[in-house]
PDB file of C-alpha atoms in Angstrom:
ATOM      1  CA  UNK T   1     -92.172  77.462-145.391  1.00 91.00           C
ATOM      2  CA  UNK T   2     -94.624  77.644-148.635  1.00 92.00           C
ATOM      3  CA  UNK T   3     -95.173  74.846-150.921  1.00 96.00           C
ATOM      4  CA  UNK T   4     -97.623  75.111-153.778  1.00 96.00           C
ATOM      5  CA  UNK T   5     -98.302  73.260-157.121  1.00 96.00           C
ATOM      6  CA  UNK T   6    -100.425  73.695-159.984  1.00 95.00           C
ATOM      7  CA  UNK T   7    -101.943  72.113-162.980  1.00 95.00           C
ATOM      8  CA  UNK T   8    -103.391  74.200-166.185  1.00 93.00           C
ATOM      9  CA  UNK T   9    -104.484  73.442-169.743  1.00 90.00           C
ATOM     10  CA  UNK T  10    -104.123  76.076-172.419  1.00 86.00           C
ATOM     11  CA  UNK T  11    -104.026  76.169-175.999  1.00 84.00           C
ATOM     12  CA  UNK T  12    -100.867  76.027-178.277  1.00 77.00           C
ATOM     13  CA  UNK T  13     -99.166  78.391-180.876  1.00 77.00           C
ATOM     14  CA  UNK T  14     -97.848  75.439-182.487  1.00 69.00           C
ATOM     15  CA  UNK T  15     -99.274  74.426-184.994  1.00 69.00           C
ATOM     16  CA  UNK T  16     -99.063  70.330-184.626  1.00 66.00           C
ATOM     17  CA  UNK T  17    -100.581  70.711-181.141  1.00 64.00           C
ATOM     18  CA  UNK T  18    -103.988  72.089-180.002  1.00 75.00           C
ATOM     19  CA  UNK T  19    -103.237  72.440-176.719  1.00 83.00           C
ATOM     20  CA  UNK T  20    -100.765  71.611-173.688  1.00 86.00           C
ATOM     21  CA  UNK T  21    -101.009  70.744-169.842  1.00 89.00           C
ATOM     22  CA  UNK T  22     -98.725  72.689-167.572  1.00 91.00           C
ATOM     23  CA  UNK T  23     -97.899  71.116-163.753  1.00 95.00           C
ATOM     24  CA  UNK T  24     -95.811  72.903-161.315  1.00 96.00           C
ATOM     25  CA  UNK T  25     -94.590  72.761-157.840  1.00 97.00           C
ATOM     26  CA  UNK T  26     -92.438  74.357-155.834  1.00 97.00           C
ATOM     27  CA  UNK T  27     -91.331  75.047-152.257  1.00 97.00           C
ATOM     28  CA  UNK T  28     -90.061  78.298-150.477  1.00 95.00           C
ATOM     29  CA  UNK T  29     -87.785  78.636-146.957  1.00 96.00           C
ATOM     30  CA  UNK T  30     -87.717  81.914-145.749  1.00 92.00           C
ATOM     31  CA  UNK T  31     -85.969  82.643-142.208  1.00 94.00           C
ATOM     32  CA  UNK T  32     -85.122  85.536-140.482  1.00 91.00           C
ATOM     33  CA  UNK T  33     -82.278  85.664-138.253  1.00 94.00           C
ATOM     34  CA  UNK T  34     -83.160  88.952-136.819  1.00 91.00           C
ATOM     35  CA  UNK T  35     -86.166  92.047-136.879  1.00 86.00           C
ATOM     36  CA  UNK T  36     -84.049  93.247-139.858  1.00 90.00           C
ATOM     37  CA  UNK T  37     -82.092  90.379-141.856  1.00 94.00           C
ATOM     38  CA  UNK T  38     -83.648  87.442-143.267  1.00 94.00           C
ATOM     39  CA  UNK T  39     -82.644  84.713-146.134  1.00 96.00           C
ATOM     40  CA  UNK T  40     -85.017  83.212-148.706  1.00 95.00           C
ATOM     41  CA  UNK T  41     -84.522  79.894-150.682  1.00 97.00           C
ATOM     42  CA  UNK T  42     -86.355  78.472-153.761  1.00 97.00           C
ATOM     43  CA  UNK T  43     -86.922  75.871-155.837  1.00 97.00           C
ATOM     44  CA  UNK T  44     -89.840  75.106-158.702  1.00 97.00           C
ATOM     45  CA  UNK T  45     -90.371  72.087-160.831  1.00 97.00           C
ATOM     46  CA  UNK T  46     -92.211  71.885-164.197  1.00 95.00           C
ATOM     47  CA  UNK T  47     -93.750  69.508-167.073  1.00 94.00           C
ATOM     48  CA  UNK T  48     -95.223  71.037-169.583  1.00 90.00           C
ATOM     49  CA  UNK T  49     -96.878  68.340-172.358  1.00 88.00           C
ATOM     50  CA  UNK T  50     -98.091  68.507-176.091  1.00 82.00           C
ATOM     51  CA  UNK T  51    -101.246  67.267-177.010  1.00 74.00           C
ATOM     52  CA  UNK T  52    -100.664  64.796-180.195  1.00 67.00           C
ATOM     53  CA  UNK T  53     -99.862  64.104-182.924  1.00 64.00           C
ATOM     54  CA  UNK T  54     -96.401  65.534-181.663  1.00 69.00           C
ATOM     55  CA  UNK T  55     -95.546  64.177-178.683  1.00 77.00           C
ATOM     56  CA  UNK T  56     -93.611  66.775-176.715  1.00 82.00           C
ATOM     57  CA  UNK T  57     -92.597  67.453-173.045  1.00 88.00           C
ATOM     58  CA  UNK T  58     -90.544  70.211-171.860  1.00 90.00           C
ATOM     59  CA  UNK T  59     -89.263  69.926-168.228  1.00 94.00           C
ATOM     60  CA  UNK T  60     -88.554  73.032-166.142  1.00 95.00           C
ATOM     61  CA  UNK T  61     -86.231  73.748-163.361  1.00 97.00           C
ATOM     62  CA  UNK T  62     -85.789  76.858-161.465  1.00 97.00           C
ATOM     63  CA  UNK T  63     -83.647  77.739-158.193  1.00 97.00           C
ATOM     64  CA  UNK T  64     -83.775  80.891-156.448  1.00 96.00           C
ATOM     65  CA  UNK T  65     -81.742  82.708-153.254  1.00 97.00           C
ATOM     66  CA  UNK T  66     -81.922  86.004-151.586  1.00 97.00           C
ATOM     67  CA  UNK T  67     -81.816  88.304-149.035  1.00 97.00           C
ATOM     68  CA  UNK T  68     -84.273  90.675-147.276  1.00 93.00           C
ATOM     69  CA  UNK T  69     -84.042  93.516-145.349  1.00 94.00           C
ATOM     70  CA  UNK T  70     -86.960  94.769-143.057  1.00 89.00           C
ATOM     71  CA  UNK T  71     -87.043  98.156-142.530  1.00 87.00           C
ATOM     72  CA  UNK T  72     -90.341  98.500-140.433  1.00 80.00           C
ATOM     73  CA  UNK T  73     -92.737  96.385-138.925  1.00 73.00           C
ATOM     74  CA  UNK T  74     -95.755  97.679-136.471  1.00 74.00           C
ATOM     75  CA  UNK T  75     -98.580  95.546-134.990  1.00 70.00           C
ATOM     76  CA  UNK T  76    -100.971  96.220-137.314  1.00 73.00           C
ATOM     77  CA  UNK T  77     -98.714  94.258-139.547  1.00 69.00           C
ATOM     78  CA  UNK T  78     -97.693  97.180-141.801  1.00 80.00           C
ATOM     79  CA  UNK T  79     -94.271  97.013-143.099  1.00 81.00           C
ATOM     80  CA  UNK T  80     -91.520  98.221-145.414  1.00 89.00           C
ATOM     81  CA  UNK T  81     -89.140  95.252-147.054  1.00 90.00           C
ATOM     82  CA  UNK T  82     -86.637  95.363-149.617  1.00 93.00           C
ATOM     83  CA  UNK T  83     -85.309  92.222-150.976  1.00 95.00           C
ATOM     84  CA  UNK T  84     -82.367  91.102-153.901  1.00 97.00           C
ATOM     85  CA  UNK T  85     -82.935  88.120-155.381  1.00 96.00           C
ATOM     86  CA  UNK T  86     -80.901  85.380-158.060  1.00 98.00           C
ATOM     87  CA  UNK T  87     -82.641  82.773-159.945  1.00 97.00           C
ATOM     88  CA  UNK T  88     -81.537  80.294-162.483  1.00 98.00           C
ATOM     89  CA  UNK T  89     -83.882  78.477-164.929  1.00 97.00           C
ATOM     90  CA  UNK T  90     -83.243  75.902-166.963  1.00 96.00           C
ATOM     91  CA  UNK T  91     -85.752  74.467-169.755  1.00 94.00           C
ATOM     92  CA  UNK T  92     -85.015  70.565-171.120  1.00 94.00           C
ATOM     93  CA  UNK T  93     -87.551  69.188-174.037  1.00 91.00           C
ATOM     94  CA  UNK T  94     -87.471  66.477-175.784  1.00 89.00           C
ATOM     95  CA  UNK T  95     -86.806  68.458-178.856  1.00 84.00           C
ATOM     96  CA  UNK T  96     -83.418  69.546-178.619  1.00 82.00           C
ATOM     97  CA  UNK T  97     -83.289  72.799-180.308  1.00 88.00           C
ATOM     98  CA  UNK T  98     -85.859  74.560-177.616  1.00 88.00           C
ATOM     99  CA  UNK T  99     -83.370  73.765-174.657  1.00 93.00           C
ATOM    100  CA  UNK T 100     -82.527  76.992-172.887  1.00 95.00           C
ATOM    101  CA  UNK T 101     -81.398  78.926-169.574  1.00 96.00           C
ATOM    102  CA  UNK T 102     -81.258  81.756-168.087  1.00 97.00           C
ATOM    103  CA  UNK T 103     -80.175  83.540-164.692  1.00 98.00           C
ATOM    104  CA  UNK T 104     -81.950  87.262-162.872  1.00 97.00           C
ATOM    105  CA  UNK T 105     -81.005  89.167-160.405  1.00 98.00           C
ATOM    106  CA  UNK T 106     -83.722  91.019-159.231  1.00 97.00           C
ATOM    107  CA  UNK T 107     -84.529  93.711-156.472  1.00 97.00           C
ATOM    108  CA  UNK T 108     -88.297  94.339-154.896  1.00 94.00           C
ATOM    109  CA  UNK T 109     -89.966  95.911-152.069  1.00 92.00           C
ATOM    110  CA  UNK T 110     -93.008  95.650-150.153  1.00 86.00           C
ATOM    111  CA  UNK T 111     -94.745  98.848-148.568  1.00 87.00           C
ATOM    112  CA  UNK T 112     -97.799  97.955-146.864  1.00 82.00           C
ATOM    113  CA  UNK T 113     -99.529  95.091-145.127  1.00 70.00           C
TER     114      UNK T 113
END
């Protein structure tokens, strides 16, 4: 299980708004059911808020699923893992035009420790 959150300020492209403040969390299951198969679940959360004079707040959403498959392991803790992955984000503001979504499917893999 990992859980994390964040909070950053940066500055803005747009031009009514100097700068914005960016909070995140989000969660992670990942189980394996044996030396070789395992399942991964996420989810992540997001505000992201505009400085005045244009109040703005865009809300994030993203939910993720996968599979990995563990080719190696030894006890120094080296290993080689592939994984597939399919996430869905959504975006929600309070100005309607900037609404969006989008879903990846992905592929990685992890050689080393």
């Amino acid at each position: 299980v990992e859980v994390g959150g964040r909070r950053d300020v940066g500055f803005s492209i747009y031009l009514g708004n100097k700068y914005f403040v960016n909070t995140t969390y989000d969660a992670r299951v990942v189980q394996y059911v044996s030396r070789v198969l395992g399942f991964e679940a996420g989810t992540a959360r997001g505000l992201v808020g505009f400085a005045a004079p244009e109040t703005r707040q865009d809300r994030s959403v993203q939910y993720d699923a996968g599979v990995r498959l563990r080719l190696s392991e030894n006890a120094l803790g080296r290993k080689v893992e592939y994984s597939f992955k399919v996430t869905r984000w959504t975006l929600t503001s309070t100005d309607p035009g900037l609404n969006q979504s989008r879903t990846v499917a992905g592929i990685g893999a992890v050689i080393g420790y």
